[in-house]
Amino acid sequence: MSATLLSMAFLPTEYPRVWTLNAPAPFADETSCQCQAPHEKLTIAQARLGTPVDRPVRVYADGIFDLFHSGHARALMQAKTLFPNSYLLVGVCSDDLTHKFKGFTVMNEAERYEALRHCRYVDEVIRDAPWTLTPEFLEKHKIDFVAHDDIPYSSAGSDDVYKHIKEAGMFVPTQRTEGISTSDIITRIVRDYDVYARRNLQRGYTAKELNVSFINEKKYRFQNQVDKMKEKVKNVEERSKEFVNRVEEKSHDLIQKWEEKSREFIGNFLELFGPDGAWKQMFQERSSRMLQALSPKQSPVSSPTRSRSPSRSPSPTFAWLPIKTSPPSSPKAASASISSLSEGDEDEK
């Protein structure tokens, strides 16, 4: 059985936070849970091997934790995972100590305590932690090791407040997270003060709450109005660009369709009216038919001469000329024309 499983099997009831994350970490002065297991001094090598098996290694980390951020959380994560089985106690200094030795804080002590209670790596929070760790404090809370970054922390007249902890072999270093700190966050706010003042005025805070003068309040509100107008103009420009792009796309589609239709129309026109088009052939056929229908049939130029008897002298021959006759208008006229023709034949005889 591994050391971790053994420690779980022999874990006292005063360490419920190690295995449950459904409640905030308790305060040390509000819980009756005290470490009752025999507390033998451990070396770092022993702790990293998972001993002792009957209790977790108690690790302590302290700080101000103002404007609790990811750098704080990463430091506590490192402290929590230094050993296979550890119990992390976090000490938070009070406002009085902090203002005395470090400076004014943004968050008050109650807010900083609550921020630590809700960090997943924290098992217990010690309020009003001492600025310099004493043997009595270490014994009271059965602390095995103290976790902090290895940079010497000069304060309260000491070059390094953790010097005696390091000499006792109880110090375990952690790594700082570059690029994030409480001082960096405050610097950003101070640098862009006007931006945040305008932001909070716009969100409903009063000038009195922001400690802003009457003139600056009017200036900030005017700047907010100008920014709103700029945003509206920007939105109109973006919508106009989108509209122009849509019109261009549709115009390209229309031009392309027009070109396709025009090519199709020209092709059909040439097919009908070109040099070898169907319309020309049809026109020629119809023209020839009309000419045939309009041209008259040719009559014989001369008729054969009648044979005469030898006794008679030959009479001159006459060519038969076509005589256009109109159809008789009535039966009487038809009979009259027939009788006249018969008389003419008799006279010839």
XYZ file of C-alpha atoms in Angstrom:
349
model
C 0.000 0.000 0.000
C 1.376 3.396 -0.997
C 2.189 6.145 1.481
C -0.683 8.284 0.191
C -3.225 5.487 0.716
C -1.833 4.801 4.164
C -2.120 8.441 5.094
C -5.739 8.380 3.904
C -6.401 5.318 6.037
C -4.928 6.875 9.190
C -6.105 10.456 8.478
C -7.519 12.036 11.667
C -10.974 13.604 11.583
C -9.508 17.089 12.038
C -8.485 17.217 8.321
C -11.753 17.125 6.352
C -10.687 19.933 3.986
C -7.999 17.818 2.310
C -10.531 15.563 0.645
C -13.585 17.808 0.216
C -13.935 21.002 -1.814
C -17.635 21.679 -1.269
C -17.076 24.296 1.475
C -14.649 27.151 2.111
C -11.587 26.560 4.224
C -12.174 27.041 7.972
C -10.574 29.713 10.116
C -8.035 28.381 12.576
C -9.579 30.274 15.515
C -13.121 29.090 14.794
C -12.495 25.365 14.595
C -11.998 23.035 17.500
C -9.906 20.737 15.321
C -6.382 20.573 16.630
C -3.603 18.318 15.503
C -3.591 15.497 18.050
C -1.210 13.161 16.248
C 2.383 12.916 17.555
C 4.298 15.764 15.960
C 7.810 14.697 15.217
C 10.245 16.986 13.453
C 10.621 16.067 9.789
C 13.278 16.686 7.217
C 12.398 17.767 3.689
C 13.655 14.437 2.324
C 11.377 12.497 4.695
C 8.398 14.643 3.780
C 8.973 14.110 0.069
C 8.987 10.350 0.631
C 5.503 10.567 2.121
C 6.350 10.108 5.786
C 4.897 10.158 8.309
C 2.025 7.944 7.238
C -0.291 8.788 10.129
C -0.696 12.482 9.331
C -0.173 14.973 6.497
C 2.794 17.333 6.369
C 1.670 20.715 7.684
C 2.905 23.503 5.391
C 2.493 27.178 6.216
C 2.423 30.104 3.768
C 1.743 33.712 4.711
C 1.243 37.039 2.990
C -0.962 40.098 2.509
C -2.889 38.738 -0.518
C -4.304 42.129 -1.491
C -6.247 42.037 -4.777
C -5.933 38.241 -4.800
C -4.713 37.226 -8.275
C -3.268 34.314 -10.207
C 0.246 34.898 -8.866
C -1.031 34.304 -5.329
C -2.952 31.214 -6.411
C 0.067 29.719 -8.185
C 2.257 30.242 -5.114
C -0.307 28.465 -2.937
C -0.602 25.656 -5.471
C 3.156 25.116 -5.279
C 3.035 25.104 -1.478
C 0.192 22.587 -1.506
C 1.955 20.203 -3.895
C 5.431 20.305 -2.346
C 4.857 16.909 -0.719
C 2.724 13.870 -1.573
C 0.458 14.438 1.445
C 0.268 17.969 2.765
C -2.088 20.229 4.710
C -1.784 23.913 3.769
C -2.259 26.614 6.377
C -2.298 30.204 5.094
C -1.645 33.131 7.384
C -3.065 36.547 6.434
C -1.788 39.677 8.146
C -4.239 42.191 9.566
C -4.783 45.744 8.286
C -2.898 47.262 11.243
C 0.256 45.229 10.660
C 0.115 45.678 6.882
C -0.390 49.459 7.040
C 2.446 49.704 9.550
C 5.077 47.660 7.733
C 4.053 47.667 4.053
C 1.455 50.287 3.239
C -2.188 50.851 2.548
C -4.244 48.033 0.981
C -7.100 48.141 -1.514
C -9.016 45.327 0.184
C -9.616 45.292 3.911
C -8.639 42.355 6.083
C -12.097 40.731 6.069
C -12.155 40.740 2.251
C -8.657 39.287 2.096
C -9.548 36.549 4.576
C -12.571 35.532 2.520
C -10.570 35.527 -0.726
C -8.163 32.981 0.762
C -10.918 30.790 2.177
C -12.256 30.188 -1.321
C -8.979 29.175 -2.915
C -9.046 25.454 -3.696
C -5.490 24.829 -2.437
C -6.068 26.270 1.044
C -7.023 23.933 3.899
C -7.094 26.450 6.738
C -6.820 30.244 7.124
C -5.078 31.886 10.073
C -6.329 35.415 10.639
C -4.117 38.187 12.046
C -0.963 36.253 11.276
C 2.309 37.581 12.761
C 4.690 39.600 10.616
C 7.654 37.567 11.887
C 7.189 33.889 12.745
C 7.973 32.956 16.322
C 8.728 29.500 17.783
C 5.525 29.781 19.843
C 3.437 30.355 16.710
C 5.084 27.436 14.882
C 4.485 25.142 17.864
C 0.896 26.240 18.335
C -0.069 25.359 14.774
C 2.234 22.320 14.530
C 3.913 23.731 11.422
C 6.433 21.459 9.708
C 7.602 23.728 6.887
C 7.206 27.322 5.695
C 6.748 27.971 1.957
C 7.671 31.283 0.326
C 9.721 32.568 -2.591
C 13.457 32.529 -1.959
C 14.004 36.281 -2.433
C 15.144 37.831 0.882
C 12.212 39.721 2.373
C 13.580 42.722 4.251
C 11.087 44.277 6.655
C 10.613 45.289 10.282
C 14.302 46.052 10.725
C 15.451 42.672 9.379
C 17.285 41.884 6.186
C 15.224 38.722 5.790
C 12.260 37.877 8.008
C 12.604 34.193 7.014
C 16.296 33.937 7.896
C 15.793 31.974 11.124
C 13.327 29.633 9.369
C 15.914 28.893 6.687
C 18.577 28.241 9.301
C 16.247 25.777 11.070
C 15.794 23.760 7.856
C 12.064 24.487 7.749
C 12.010 26.731 4.653
C 10.824 25.388 1.264
C 11.126 27.831 -1.662
C 8.430 28.490 -4.270
C 8.673 30.376 -7.565
C 7.170 33.815 -8.194
C 4.933 34.337 -11.212
C 6.448 37.004 -13.416
C 4.269 39.739 -14.905
C 1.585 39.788 -12.225
C 1.555 41.332 -8.781
C -0.627 43.560 -6.627
C 1.694 46.504 -7.268
C 1.427 45.953 -11.046
C -2.368 45.977 -10.890
C -2.412 49.196 -8.840
C 0.037 50.765 -11.294
C -2.300 50.009 -14.195
C -5.220 51.625 -12.365
C -3.231 54.747 -11.483
C -1.826 55.040 -14.995
C -5.294 54.824 -16.609
C -7.123 56.655 -13.836
C -9.246 58.789 -16.203
C -10.417 55.706 -18.096
C -11.576 53.934 -14.937
C -13.149 57.098 -13.503
C -15.183 57.534 -16.686
C -16.051 53.833 -16.632
C -17.452 53.999 -13.094
C -19.324 57.245 -13.750
C -20.954 55.567 -16.692
C -21.879 52.601 -14.482
C -23.748 54.807 -12.032
C -21.179 55.791 -9.402
C -21.377 59.391 -8.219
C -18.565 61.912 -8.397
C -18.504 62.014 -4.618
C -17.982 58.275 -4.364
C -15.109 58.521 -6.855
C -13.662 61.631 -5.187
C -13.904 63.472 -8.517
C -14.300 67.248 -8.723
C -17.278 68.901 -10.418
C -15.218 70.057 -13.399
C -13.636 66.640 -13.924
C -17.023 64.988 -13.658
C -18.392 67.177 -16.473
C -15.258 66.524 -18.506
C -15.538 62.758 -18.074
C -19.236 62.730 -18.934
C -18.575 64.800 -22.068
C -15.810 62.388 -23.083
C -18.220 59.493 -22.587
C -20.715 61.180 -24.922
C -17.985 61.757 -27.502
C -16.976 58.094 -27.291
C -20.588 57.035 -27.814
C -20.833 59.221 -30.911
C -17.584 57.760 -32.242
C -18.916 54.265 -31.662
C -22.124 55.094 -33.538
C -20.172 56.561 -36.461
C -17.957 53.478 -36.507
C -20.996 51.198 -36.575
C -22.547 53.224 -39.429
C -19.311 53.004 -41.395
C -19.116 49.261 -40.890
C -22.729 48.795 -41.989
C -22.104 51.043 -45.017
C -19.089 48.964 -45.998
C -21.138 45.795 -45.701
C -23.890 47.325 -47.872
C -21.387 48.441 -50.522
C -19.811 44.994 -50.556
C -23.203 43.355 -51.026
C -24.069 45.766 -53.865
C -20.747 45.047 -55.557
C -21.294 41.315 -55.295
C -24.785 41.598 -56.766
C -23.589 43.918 -59.552
C -20.866 41.430 -60.478
C -23.474 38.677 -60.607
C -25.779 40.804 -62.776
C -22.967 41.726 -65.176
C -21.936 38.106 -65.470
C -25.514 37.009 -66.171
C -25.941 39.844 -68.709
C -22.790 38.766 -70.520
C -23.997 35.180 -70.662
C -27.413 36.235 -71.958
C -25.897 38.625 -74.511
C -23.610 35.894 -75.873
C -26.565 33.561 -76.113
C -28.642 36.247 -77.914
C -25.850 37.010 -80.415
C -25.393 33.332 -81.137
C -29.103 32.841 -81.791
C -29.202 35.964 -83.991
C -26.278 34.789 -86.121
C -27.810 31.363 -86.391
C -30.975 32.926 -87.844
C -29.679 35.911 -89.823
C -26.053 35.070 -90.597
C -24.650 34.281 -94.061
C -25.658 30.649 -93.740
C -28.557 31.231 -91.416
C -31.864 29.463 -91.502
C -33.710 32.733 -92.174
C -31.827 33.307 -95.461
C -32.618 29.827 -96.728
C -36.253 30.211 -95.787
C -36.348 33.653 -97.483
C -34.833 32.264 -100.703
C -37.296 29.398 -100.792
C -40.247 31.710 -100.289
C -38.940 34.184 -102.910
C -38.604 31.475 -105.543
C -42.104 30.277 -104.820
C -43.511 33.797 -105.116
C -41.688 34.349 -108.449
C -43.064 31.106 -109.796
C -46.535 32.070 -108.685
C -46.348 35.597 -110.196
C -44.722 34.806 -113.644
C -47.378 33.926 -116.496
C -47.115 30.851 -118.733
C -45.685 31.535 -122.264
C -48.121 31.124 -125.294
C -46.900 29.778 -128.731
C -45.510 32.567 -130.946
C -47.118 31.273 -134.218
C -49.588 28.615 -135.229
C -49.184 26.219 -138.227
C -50.611 27.402 -141.595
C -53.682 25.804 -142.937
C -53.264 23.680 -146.043
C -54.873 25.302 -149.091
C -56.230 23.777 -152.242
C -54.064 24.097 -155.340
C -56.536 26.329 -157.030
C -56.478 29.022 -154.500
C -53.689 31.398 -153.948
C -51.958 31.275 -150.689
C -53.226 33.722 -148.166
C -50.992 35.443 -145.743
C -50.686 33.847 -142.355
C -51.494 35.732 -139.158
C -50.120 35.042 -135.779
C -52.571 34.218 -133.076
C -52.354 36.852 -130.478
C -53.535 36.086 -127.060
C -56.679 37.911 -126.285
C -57.517 38.564 -122.770
C -61.146 37.831 -122.201
C -62.992 38.442 -119.108
C -65.405 35.824 -117.939
C -69.016 36.421 -119.112
C -71.069 38.241 -116.670
C -74.260 36.325 -117.568
C -75.514 33.317 -119.597
C -76.870 35.628 -122.331
C -73.522 37.270 -122.779
C -71.886 33.878 -122.956
C -74.280 32.731 -125.732
C -73.752 35.998 -127.588
C -70.019 35.610 -127.552
C -70.270 32.035 -128.815
C -72.545 33.126 -131.744
C -70.135 35.908 -132.700
C -67.292 33.498 -132.793
C -69.204 31.137 -135.029
C -70.061 33.971 -137.453
C -66.447 34.939 -137.665
C -65.544 31.414 -138.650
C -68.146 31.431 -141.423
C -66.853 34.689 -142.842
C -63.406 33.200 -142.998
C -64.735 30.401 -145.063
